Amino acid sequence: MSSSSSKRNKNKKKSKKEKKGPGNDSRYFSTTKKGEIAELKSELNDLSEEVVKDAVKKVIASMTVGKDVSALFPDVLKRMTTQDIELKKLVYLYIITYARSNPKVVLLSVNSFTKDAKHRSPLIRALVIRTIGCIRLPDVVDYFCNPLSDGLKDQDPYVRKTAAVCVAKLYDISPEAVEEHGFLKALRALISDENAMVVANAVAALSEIAESTAKDVFKITPDMLNKLLAAMNECTEWGQVFILDCLSKYNPTSKQAETVIERVVPRLIHANSAVAMSAVKVIIKYLDVVENNSMRSYVMREKIPNPLITILSGDKPELQYVALRNINIILQKETRLLDKHIRHFFCKYNDPLYVKLEKLEVMARIANNENYEKLLMELRAYGSEVDETFVRKSIATIGRVAVKLDTAARKCMRVLLDFVKSNPGGGGEGKERSVGYVAQNALAVMADILRKYPNRFEKVVEIVCKNGMEGYDEEGPQAAMIWILGEYANIIANAPEYLEECIEEFHDLDERGQLALLTATVKLFLKRPDDGKSMVQGLLKKASSVVENPDLRDRAYVYWRMLATDAKVAQQVILGDKPKMKDDTGKLDPSVVKVLVSNLASLASVYHKPPELFIHGGKESFEFKVHSQRDLDDDEDEDEDEEEDEDEDEDEEEEEVKETKRKKKSSRTALRSPPASKPSPKPKKPNTIDILHDFMGDDDAEAVEEEPPSDLKMVLNSSKGKGLEILAGYSRRDGDIYLDMHFNNSSSIVLDQFAIKLNKNFVGLAPASGKVICDAVPPGGSGRASHKLVLKPEAVNPDMAAGLIQIALKTKVGVLYFSATLNYDVLFTENGKMQQAKYLSTWKGLPAEEADIKVSNLKIQSPDKIKAVLGKANVFFVASRRAKSTGKTHLYFSLNANGTPVLIELTLNGSSLKGAAKSKDINIARLALAAATDKLR
Amino acid sequence: TDFFKTSALLWSTPNAARPLAHQMAISQLFLLSPRGDSIIHRDYRGELERSTTEVFFKNVKFYQGKHQEAPPIFNVDGVNYMYMKKNGIFFVLTSIDNVSPSLAMEFLLRVTKVFKDYCGIFSEESIRSNFILLYELLDEIMDNGYIQGTSSDTLKSYIFNEPVVVEKKKMKFQLPKFNPKTTSSDATNKPISFKDSKTGGKDEIFVDIFERISITFHSNGNVLHSSIDGTIQMKSYLSGNPELKLALNEDLTIGVGNKTGSYGSVEIDDCNFHECVRLDEFESQRIMSFHPPDGEFVVMNYRITSDFRIPFRIFPFFELSSPYKVELIVKIRADIPETNGGTNIVVQFPVPKSTSSVSSQTGIGVQGQNTEYDSKKQMVLWRIKKMLGGTEHTLRSKIVLTKAHTNSVKKEIGPISMQFEVPLYNPSSLQVRYLRIMPTAPGQSTNPYRWVRYVTKSQSYVCRL
């Protein structure tokens, strides 16, 4: 007693010293001293609950900073029986935190859980249910079910809502238990619960379960639609978001759509922008099916814009950013939605850069003949802002407006010209000489406008080219200037001199500049042959001989031949009409827009990517190469010829274009799903089935067609495989290793285009190619694939368990993960036979350590059969000896496990066998021996 | 490559590969200090590794993309990170689902509010001091990645830990007091009285009308565009849960083009409301009725673009005295009622790259002003502590250049931006006509303190040159 009170005093002193009052938790973070655990232990066993509370807090503090306090577990656990609710909650807080890191130990407390599950306080009852849900172990499932089943029927809604979520957690661990105890039914019943929070959680749990199975656990019916609409008014704001998202998945009739829209429109003025955004999403989707045109245009024009703008006017840049990214998508569907609201997108001085850049994007989209003058005034003002990234993008936006709107081009040109004039290069030396970046970028944008509207701005050309390249040191603008010099060589008197200067500095130009210079010089020659003749010869020579860049060299050759063959033709080709350019910066493929519009108010709308590209299992997180992408690549590359020198924008712009191209490409690939009836191309594989058949020594060919081969083991059941059941095994044929898979498809879609990856493993197996050759597997049907594997040193991970091969298979239902245990004998090569003499000398030369094994109840007992069976598995018979004294037969075998010879001695004694193996690597000897004797069991 | 390892996703999770359907589950919530240490870390679904905190911090700290500041939402190796910075602390959510980004952001905002309600103020110290309370809160706010509720009011019945009040560091100088009747702005920096409201603190309620002003001036002093973003915010410490009636100007009109109001009436472009607000009487009498939840909440947001009284005007003048010298004169005039005053005023503008030195002068004999030239950022700053309505102040800045200026020198100076605060005033003249607290029991007359404050702040207040 005295010791405990002294400790309490000590505690007080300590807290006084820190002047933070007795309840300040930060002191629990103070450093661990020696014997701290012992001290805590005694405090946990103190008689005063206050001391204990303090001690538990300290323990939790240590745990959150990653200290090991597991030794105190039993002491904390003892305190679970307390009647003090605060202390009880603390103990549970400890257990919950612990359960996540060390679930096994928590099993010790299971008995106390059952007691507390009947506690009079609903807080404690719910706490028990929440806690057991965090112990992710199959072993606890039995303890789970009773409290959970009571909890789902508890009189207190707080317990019921916790229990509803817990069903989803349990389903993750043991779907069988959930089915067995009828929890799904109970969950569905909770949808009609009187408490909105219980309903919301039941819906959440059901949709989560629905996603992890192929079954229709939860589907929206017209009846459900009404229930959801009714519940929406009762829900918290978060519940409303959830319900709105459920609604957005439903495909309504025109009549239903009208009703729903009427009910959803009031959500647009919710102060929580998540509610407003989800409401926008539902309304836009439902408006598509509404037949009443006046309602459509009324809602679109009067109801949608203002709430979106109101989110922008808030002081939370994060929310503005989300809204802007969404608006960008909506505008690609409803192009005129915000025509009258452009000023709300003007950048504020204190907007973070990421908001400003998005605003520029949106403004470029909204720009039209009525509002462009206002916009231009803004963009001109942005030119004097401090942030360079913002200024560059603003200038580029001026170019976009000019290219988009014919009427705006002249005014845009004037603004750009002002930029060029007001940022001239100084007369100084070095850096001082260079033209301001504003002017340089403005010039690059001008080149785009000149390209779009040829022969309209000759005056401007004369002005900006007054000093030629003097002072231009940014690569994009340099190339742009060169292009202008070539294109307008006929009106720029000094063009030859300027180009001459560029040629002198040819090697200092970047690739774009060099390509542009090549073209410009040829143009000069075609337009002013006398001035250009010597230049063009010199340059073509330089570009085709000295230069290492193949693009440049090829282009030089093409020009050279063209000029040499027929100058008239060359003129037609090189000075011919150029393809009209249009502004498609950030513009998405219509099919992608469609996907994104249906994914408004989701992360997809922020990334501007269909969800399958970034949600786990998507292409970007796992770089699977699918061949169809290849084909598209080739298509894309064809349209590059004269246009190549059009890429004279600033770096960023170009990057963006590439990004969009890439986006388009990948999304097209992702979206392309071949019609169900179309079989995938005939695989060019060896006659797998026959070989497999042979290998297995099975006579019944028909059975193999229909049934999975008995050798294959179930590696993934259909519930985990989202409807795809997989059986797998390994085999060796003609010196190659194959992964044999058998698929049973119980999902609703045709499965084809599988791609595979293997995690690094002990032996270093890797797939020979990423694409799996397999016939399309129709719903309800089955299919098989034999995928060739190779051994790669870089795929070796010695830390992995020997037989463990982790496999990721990409399918139409998502990426599936499973592991298929490797039978080591597939590694035995065909050249493992050893002559008797060599066998003896090798045996003696190997380390003395032997792997050994004992097998009783042999299935195959006769030496001849053993030889035959092992021979098939590339375990070669070397010699045999019969010991007269003991009556035992000794058989000697050799094998080669992927380059490592292994020698085996089998001693037969009736139905049992003793085996010994030697190799330079004892681990390999062990594995080989086990694999070989396995064949005899 | 070892793609299993590069991904932060746990290999062992049976549910690791979930399909693409729309799900709302949040994986983790964590708070990181400005140095990247994890202060609070709650894992809700056990599907991601703890190393996500490092991945996050690395990506935010060393963001190399086009945006200098990392955008609030990004994806690394299939994990979505959504964050918000508050008082230097990173509030981060992770998810592997295609969740609603607005939901995530609003949720983070709400979590910061709940933390503030419970801890009084919001700082690294107060979080560390209350971490067990906060963990307790986090377990109630979210279960298995689903939001359970973020109302401080409802939460209090589940929370047992007491908050520890950490004292806010005293500011160097006190803000000038304009009206002795107002309570100090620190009054809302106390934890909401949960547990027992009978024995608890004072019965009081705070209503704040905040207006953030954005104006862009032309160099000739004309207004190019202007807007007000307003918020009516409330923090209730009322016992019981009485119904409130909050009445606004009767002549308030909503919607652009609805020019039905008389001259001088308040015209709102658009507004939105907290979900507890009932609008039965709003259309006819501009009365909102509701039961206020405990803690801070936004009753209404509104925005205004129609004309309003401009609180401060900026007039710039140039004098190009010699080829290497430019003089900029900035005059500020406070067009607010004489009884009001602006505080904490900062006027700043950038100077040309070729600037070698700047010397600035304020009026002769004025006090409470100072000027500074930040040569690194090439910015001139002018601070005015207090400025009464109807007065004006002038700044003269002599800018010396290393090379002779051209016509475009004006473009390199500016825009001039301004920050200020005007207590007890709002330019929109939106007013709380009355705040009525309906008695909870018949015959009971409650007369709690009702604090109604009007505050105007600059948002983007810029004069172009």
Short mmCIF file of N, CA, C and O in Angstrom, two decimals, chain A residues 448-532:
data_model
loop_
_atom_site.label_atom_id
_atom_site.label_comp_id
_atom_site.label_asym_id
_atom_site.label_seq_id
_atom_site.Cartn_x
_atom_site.Cartn_y
_atom_site.Cartn_z
N ASP A 448 1.78 29.37 -83.07
CA ASP A 448 0.59 28.52 -83.21
C ASP A 448 -0.53 29.26 -83.93
O ASP A 448 -1.23 28.69 -84.77
N ILE A 449 -0.69 30.52 -83.56
CA ILE A 449 -1.78 31.29 -84.17
C ILE A 449 -1.49 31.50 -85.66
O ILE A 449 -2.38 31.39 -86.50
N LEU A 450 -0.22 31.78 -85.97
CA LEU A 450 0.16 31.96 -87.38
C LEU A 450 -0.13 30.69 -88.18
O LEU A 450 -0.53 30.73 -89.34
N ARG A 451 0.07 29.59 -87.54
CA ARG A 451 -0.12 28.31 -88.20
C ARG A 451 -1.60 28.07 -88.48
O ARG A 451 -1.99 27.56 -89.50
N LYS A 452 -2.41 28.48 -87.48
CA LYS A 452 -3.85 28.28 -87.64
C LYS A 452 -4.43 29.25 -88.67
O LYS A 452 -5.32 28.90 -89.43
N TYR A 453 -3.95 30.49 -88.67
CA TYR A 453 -4.49 31.49 -89.59
C TYR A 453 -3.38 31.98 -90.52
O TYR A 453 -2.84 33.08 -90.34
N PRO A 454 -3.02 31.19 -91.52
CA PRO A 454 -1.91 31.58 -92.38
C PRO A 454 -2.23 32.87 -93.14
O PRO A 454 -3.39 33.13 -93.45
N ASN A 455 -1.20 33.64 -93.38
CA ASN A 455 -1.30 34.86 -94.18
C ASN A 455 -2.26 35.89 -93.62
O ASN A 455 -2.89 36.64 -94.36
N ARG A 456 -2.47 35.92 -92.34
CA ARG A 456 -3.36 36.94 -91.80
C ARG A 456 -2.58 37.98 -90.98
O ARG A 456 -3.06 39.07 -90.75
N PHE A 457 -1.43 37.59 -90.49
CA PHE A 457 -0.73 38.48 -89.56
C PHE A 457 0.68 38.83 -90.04
O PHE A 457 1.62 38.79 -89.26
N GLU A 458 0.82 39.14 -91.34
CA GLU A 458 2.16 39.43 -91.87
C GLU A 458 2.84 40.58 -91.13
O GLU A 458 4.03 40.56 -90.87
N LYS A 459 2.06 41.59 -90.75
CA LYS A 459 2.62 42.76 -90.06
C LYS A 459 3.29 42.34 -88.78
O LYS A 459 4.39 42.79 -88.44
N VAL A 460 2.57 41.50 -88.05
CA VAL A 460 3.09 41.03 -86.77
C VAL A 460 4.41 40.31 -86.98
O VAL A 460 5.37 40.52 -86.24
N VAL A 461 4.45 39.51 -88.04
CA VAL A 461 5.65 38.74 -88.32
C VAL A 461 6.84 39.67 -88.50
O VAL A 461 7.91 39.47 -87.93
N GLU A 462 6.61 40.73 -89.26
CA GLU A 462 7.71 41.67 -89.49
C GLU A 462 8.21 42.26 -88.18
O GLU A 462 9.41 42.41 -87.97
N ILE A 463 7.27 42.59 -87.30
CA ILE A 463 7.68 43.23 -86.04
C ILE A 463 8.47 42.27 -85.16
O ILE A 463 9.55 42.58 -84.67
N VAL A 464 7.92 41.08 -84.97
CA VAL A 464 8.57 40.19 -84.00
C VAL A 464 9.89 39.65 -84.53
O VAL A 464 10.74 39.24 -83.74
N CYS A 465 10.05 39.64 -85.85
CA CYS A 465 11.29 39.07 -86.37
C CYS A 465 12.34 40.13 -86.66
O CYS A 465 13.32 39.88 -87.34
N LYS A 466 12.09 41.32 -86.10
CA LYS A 466 12.99 42.43 -86.38
C LYS A 466 14.44 42.09 -86.01
O LYS A 466 15.38 42.41 -86.71
N ASN A 467 14.59 41.42 -84.88
CA ASN A 467 15.94 41.11 -84.43
C ASN A 467 16.31 39.63 -84.56
O ASN A 467 17.27 39.17 -83.96
N GLY A 468 15.48 38.90 -85.28
CA GLY A 468 15.79 37.48 -85.46
C GLY A 468 15.83 36.75 -84.13
O GLY A 468 15.03 37.02 -83.24
N MET A 469 16.78 35.85 -84.04
CA MET A 469 16.85 34.99 -82.86
C MET A 469 17.52 35.66 -81.68
O MET A 469 17.61 35.08 -80.62
N GLU A 470 17.99 36.85 -81.89
CA GLU A 470 18.73 37.56 -80.87
C GLU A 470 18.01 37.51 -79.52
O GLU A 470 16.90 37.99 -79.37
N GLY A 471 18.69 36.94 -78.54
CA GLY A 471 18.14 36.95 -77.19
C GLY A 471 17.21 35.79 -76.86
O GLY A 471 16.77 35.66 -75.73
N TYR A 472 16.91 34.95 -77.83
CA TYR A 472 16.02 33.82 -77.53
C TYR A 472 16.84 32.62 -77.05
O TYR A 472 17.66 32.09 -77.79
N ASP A 473 16.63 32.23 -75.79
CA ASP A 473 17.43 31.12 -75.29
C ASP A 473 16.59 29.96 -74.75
O ASP A 473 17.12 28.99 -74.27
N GLU A 474 15.27 30.07 -74.83
CA GLU A 474 14.45 28.92 -74.41
C GLU A 474 14.19 28.05 -75.64
O GLU A 474 13.97 28.56 -76.74
N GLU A 475 14.19 26.76 -75.42
CA GLU A 475 14.19 25.87 -76.57
C GLU A 475 12.91 25.92 -77.41
O GLU A 475 12.98 26.00 -78.63
N GLY A 476 11.75 25.90 -76.73
CA GLY A 476 10.49 25.94 -77.48
C GLY A 476 10.39 27.19 -78.32
O GLY A 476 10.18 27.11 -79.54
N PRO A 477 10.55 28.37 -77.69
CA PRO A 477 10.48 29.61 -78.47
C PRO A 477 11.52 29.67 -79.58
O PRO A 477 11.23 30.20 -80.66
N GLN A 478 12.71 29.14 -79.37
CA GLN A 478 13.72 29.11 -80.42
C GLN A 478 13.18 28.40 -81.66
O GLN A 478 13.22 28.92 -82.77
N ALA A 479 12.64 27.21 -81.43
CA ALA A 479 12.11 26.43 -82.54
C ALA A 479 10.97 27.18 -83.22
O ALA A 479 10.84 27.16 -84.44
N ALA A 480 10.14 27.86 -82.40
CA ALA A 480 9.01 28.62 -82.96
C ALA A 480 9.51 29.73 -83.87
O ALA A 480 9.00 29.93 -84.97
N MET A 481 10.55 30.44 -83.39
CA MET A 481 11.11 31.53 -84.18
C MET A 481 11.67 30.99 -85.50
O MET A 481 11.44 31.58 -86.57
N ILE A 482 12.37 29.89 -85.43
CA ILE A 482 12.94 29.31 -86.65
C ILE A 482 11.82 28.95 -87.63
O ILE A 482 11.91 29.21 -88.83
N TRP A 483 10.74 28.40 -87.08
CA TRP A 483 9.63 28.04 -87.96
C TRP A 483 9.08 29.28 -88.66
O TRP A 483 8.83 29.27 -89.86
N ILE A 484 8.90 30.35 -87.88
CA ILE A 484 8.37 31.58 -88.48
C ILE A 484 9.31 32.08 -89.58
O ILE A 484 8.88 32.45 -90.67
N LEU A 485 10.61 32.05 -89.30
CA LEU A 485 11.58 32.54 -90.29
C LEU A 485 11.47 31.76 -91.59
O LEU A 485 11.54 32.32 -92.68
N GLY A 486 11.27 30.47 -91.49
CA GLY A 486 11.16 29.64 -92.68
C GLY A 486 9.85 29.87 -93.40
O GLY A 486 9.78 30.07 -94.61
N GLU A 487 8.77 29.89 -92.62
CA GLU A 487 7.43 30.00 -93.18
C GLU A 487 7.24 31.35 -93.88
O GLU A 487 6.60 31.45 -94.91
N TYR A 488 7.82 32.40 -93.27
CA TYR A 488 7.63 33.73 -93.83
C TYR A 488 8.92 34.27 -94.44
O TYR A 488 9.17 35.47 -94.43
N ALA A 489 9.73 33.37 -94.97
CA ALA A 489 11.02 33.78 -95.53
C ALA A 489 10.84 34.81 -96.64
O ALA A 489 11.70 35.67 -96.84
N ASN A 490 9.68 34.76 -97.30
CA ASN A 490 9.47 35.69 -98.40
C ASN A 490 9.23 37.12 -97.95
O ASN A 490 9.45 38.05 -98.71
N ILE A 491 8.74 37.30 -96.72
CA ILE A 491 8.51 38.69 -96.30
C ILE A 491 9.53 39.19 -95.28
O ILE A 491 9.59 40.38 -95.01
N ILE A 492 10.29 38.30 -94.69
CA ILE A 492 11.31 38.75 -93.76
C ILE A 492 12.60 38.92 -94.55
O ILE A 492 13.22 37.93 -94.96
N ALA A 493 12.97 40.18 -94.71
CA ALA A 493 14.10 40.45 -95.59
C ALA A 493 15.36 39.77 -95.09
O ALA A 493 16.14 39.20 -95.87
N ASN A 494 15.56 39.78 -93.79
CA ASN A 494 16.81 39.27 -93.25
C ASN A 494 16.78 37.78 -92.92
O ASN A 494 17.69 37.28 -92.25
N ALA A 495 15.73 37.10 -93.34
CA ALA A 495 15.60 35.69 -92.98
C ALA A 495 16.87 34.87 -93.26
O ALA A 495 17.30 34.09 -92.41
N PRO A 496 17.50 35.04 -94.44
CA PRO A 496 18.70 34.23 -94.71
C PRO A 496 19.79 34.44 -93.66
O PRO A 496 20.37 33.47 -93.16
N GLU A 497 20.02 35.69 -93.29
CA GLU A 497 21.08 35.96 -92.31
C GLU A 497 20.75 35.30 -90.97
O GLU A 497 21.60 34.68 -90.34
N TYR A 498 19.50 35.48 -90.56
CA TYR A 498 19.11 34.92 -89.26
C TYR A 498 19.28 33.40 -89.25
O TYR A 498 19.78 32.82 -88.29
N LEU A 499 18.80 32.78 -90.34
CA LEU A 499 18.92 31.32 -90.39
C LEU A 499 20.38 30.91 -90.45
O LEU A 499 20.77 29.90 -89.83
N GLU A 500 21.15 31.69 -91.15
CA GLU A 500 22.59 31.41 -91.24
C GLU A 500 23.20 31.37 -89.83
O GLU A 500 23.96 30.47 -89.48
N GLU A 501 22.80 32.38 -89.02
CA GLU A 501 23.31 32.42 -87.64
C GLU A 501 22.91 31.16 -86.88
O GLU A 501 23.69 30.60 -86.12
N CYS A 502 21.67 30.73 -87.10
CA CYS A 502 21.19 29.52 -86.41
C CYS A 502 22.03 28.32 -86.84
O CYS A 502 22.36 27.45 -86.02
N ILE A 503 22.32 28.25 -88.14
CA ILE A 503 23.06 27.10 -88.63
C ILE A 503 24.44 27.04 -87.97
O ILE A 503 24.94 25.97 -87.64
N GLU A 504 25.01 28.21 -87.74
CA GLU A 504 26.31 28.24 -87.08
C GLU A 504 26.23 27.64 -85.68
O GLU A 504 27.15 27.02 -85.19
N GLU A 505 25.06 27.87 -85.04
CA GLU A 505 24.92 27.35 -83.68
C GLU A 505 24.09 26.07 -83.67
O GLU A 505 23.47 25.71 -82.66
N PHE A 506 24.11 25.40 -84.81
CA PHE A 506 23.27 24.21 -84.99
C PHE A 506 23.38 23.22 -83.84
O PHE A 506 22.40 22.70 -83.32
N HIS A 507 24.60 22.98 -83.39
CA HIS A 507 24.81 21.95 -82.38
C HIS A 507 24.33 22.36 -81.00
O HIS A 507 24.15 21.52 -80.12
N ASP A 508 24.08 23.65 -80.81
CA ASP A 508 23.59 24.09 -79.51
C ASP A 508 22.07 24.03 -79.42
O ASP A 508 21.50 24.15 -78.34
N LEU A 509 21.43 23.85 -80.56
CA LEU A 509 19.97 23.78 -80.55
C LEU A 509 19.52 22.42 -80.03
O LEU A 509 20.24 21.43 -80.11
N ASP A 510 18.31 22.38 -79.49
CA ASP A 510 17.79 21.09 -79.08
C ASP A 510 17.17 20.41 -80.31
O ASP A 510 17.14 20.99 -81.41
N GLU A 511 16.68 19.23 -80.13
CA GLU A 511 16.21 18.45 -81.26
C GLU A 511 15.10 19.15 -82.03
O GLU A 511 15.09 19.18 -83.26
N ARG A 512 14.16 19.72 -81.27
CA ARG A 512 13.06 20.41 -81.94
C ARG A 512 13.59 21.55 -82.80
O ARG A 512 13.16 21.75 -83.93
N GLY A 513 14.54 22.29 -82.23
CA GLY A 513 15.12 23.41 -82.95
C GLY A 513 15.83 22.95 -84.20
O GLY A 513 15.71 23.56 -85.27
N GLN A 514 16.56 21.85 -84.10
CA GLN A 514 17.31 21.34 -85.24
C GLN A 514 16.37 20.90 -86.36
O GLN A 514 16.59 21.23 -87.53
N LEU A 515 15.32 20.19 -85.98
CA LEU A 515 14.35 19.74 -86.98
C LEU A 515 13.70 20.94 -87.66
O LEU A 515 13.54 20.97 -88.89
N ALA A 516 13.33 21.92 -86.82
CA ALA A 516 12.68 23.11 -87.37
C ALA A 516 13.63 23.83 -88.33
O ALA A 516 13.21 24.31 -89.38
N LEU A 517 14.89 23.89 -87.94
CA LEU A 517 15.87 24.60 -88.76
C LEU A 517 16.04 23.93 -90.11
O LEU A 517 16.13 24.59 -91.15
N LEU A 518 16.05 22.61 -90.09
CA LEU A 518 16.18 21.85 -91.32
C LEU A 518 15.05 22.22 -92.28
O LEU A 518 15.26 22.57 -93.44
N THR A 519 13.82 22.16 -91.76
CA THR A 519 12.65 22.46 -92.58
C THR A 519 12.67 23.92 -93.03
O THR A 519 12.41 24.23 -94.19
N ALA A 520 13.00 24.81 -92.08
CA ALA A 520 12.97 26.23 -92.40
C ALA A 520 13.98 26.55 -93.51
O ALA A 520 13.69 27.34 -94.42
N THR A 521 15.15 25.95 -93.44
CA THR A 521 16.17 26.24 -94.45
C THR A 521 15.73 25.74 -95.82
O THR A 521 15.93 26.40 -96.84
N VAL A 522 15.11 24.57 -95.85
CA VAL A 522 14.61 24.06 -97.12
C VAL A 522 13.54 24.98 -97.68
O VAL A 522 13.51 25.28 -98.88
N LYS A 523 12.66 25.47 -96.78
CA LYS A 523 11.61 26.41 -97.23
C LYS A 523 12.24 27.66 -97.80
O LYS A 523 11.81 28.17 -98.84
N LEU A 524 13.25 28.14 -97.10
CA LEU A 524 13.94 29.34 -97.57
C LEU A 524 14.48 29.11 -98.98
O LEU A 524 14.30 29.95 -99.87
N PHE A 525 15.06 27.96 -99.16
CA PHE A 525 15.64 27.64 -100.47
C PHE A 525 14.56 27.59 -101.54
O PHE A 525 14.73 28.11 -102.64
N LEU A 526 13.41 26.98 -101.19
CA LEU A 526 12.34 26.87 -102.17
C LEU A 526 11.75 28.23 -102.50
O LEU A 526 11.30 28.48 -103.61
N LYS A 527 11.73 29.12 -101.49
CA LYS A 527 11.13 30.42 -101.72
C LYS A 527 12.13 31.41 -102.31
O LYS A 527 11.76 32.26 -103.11
N ARG A 528 13.34 31.34 -101.82
CA ARG A 528 14.38 32.28 -102.31
C ARG A 528 15.62 31.46 -102.66
O ARG A 528 16.61 31.48 -101.93
N PRO A 529 15.57 30.79 -103.83
CA PRO A 529 16.62 29.83 -104.17
C PRO A 529 18.02 30.44 -104.12
O PRO A 529 18.96 29.79 -103.66
N ASP A 530 18.12 31.69 -104.53
CA ASP A 530 19.46 32.28 -104.60
C ASP A 530 20.07 32.44 -103.22
O ASP A 530 21.25 32.19 -103.01
N ASP A 531 19.22 32.85 -102.25
CA ASP A 531 19.74 33.08 -100.91
C ASP A 531 19.98 31.77 -100.17
O ASP A 531 20.84 31.69 -99.30
N GLY A 532 19.19 30.75 -100.54
CA GLY A 532 19.21 29.56 -99.69
C GLY A 532 20.11 28.44 -100.18
O GLY A 532 20.37 27.49 -99.44
#
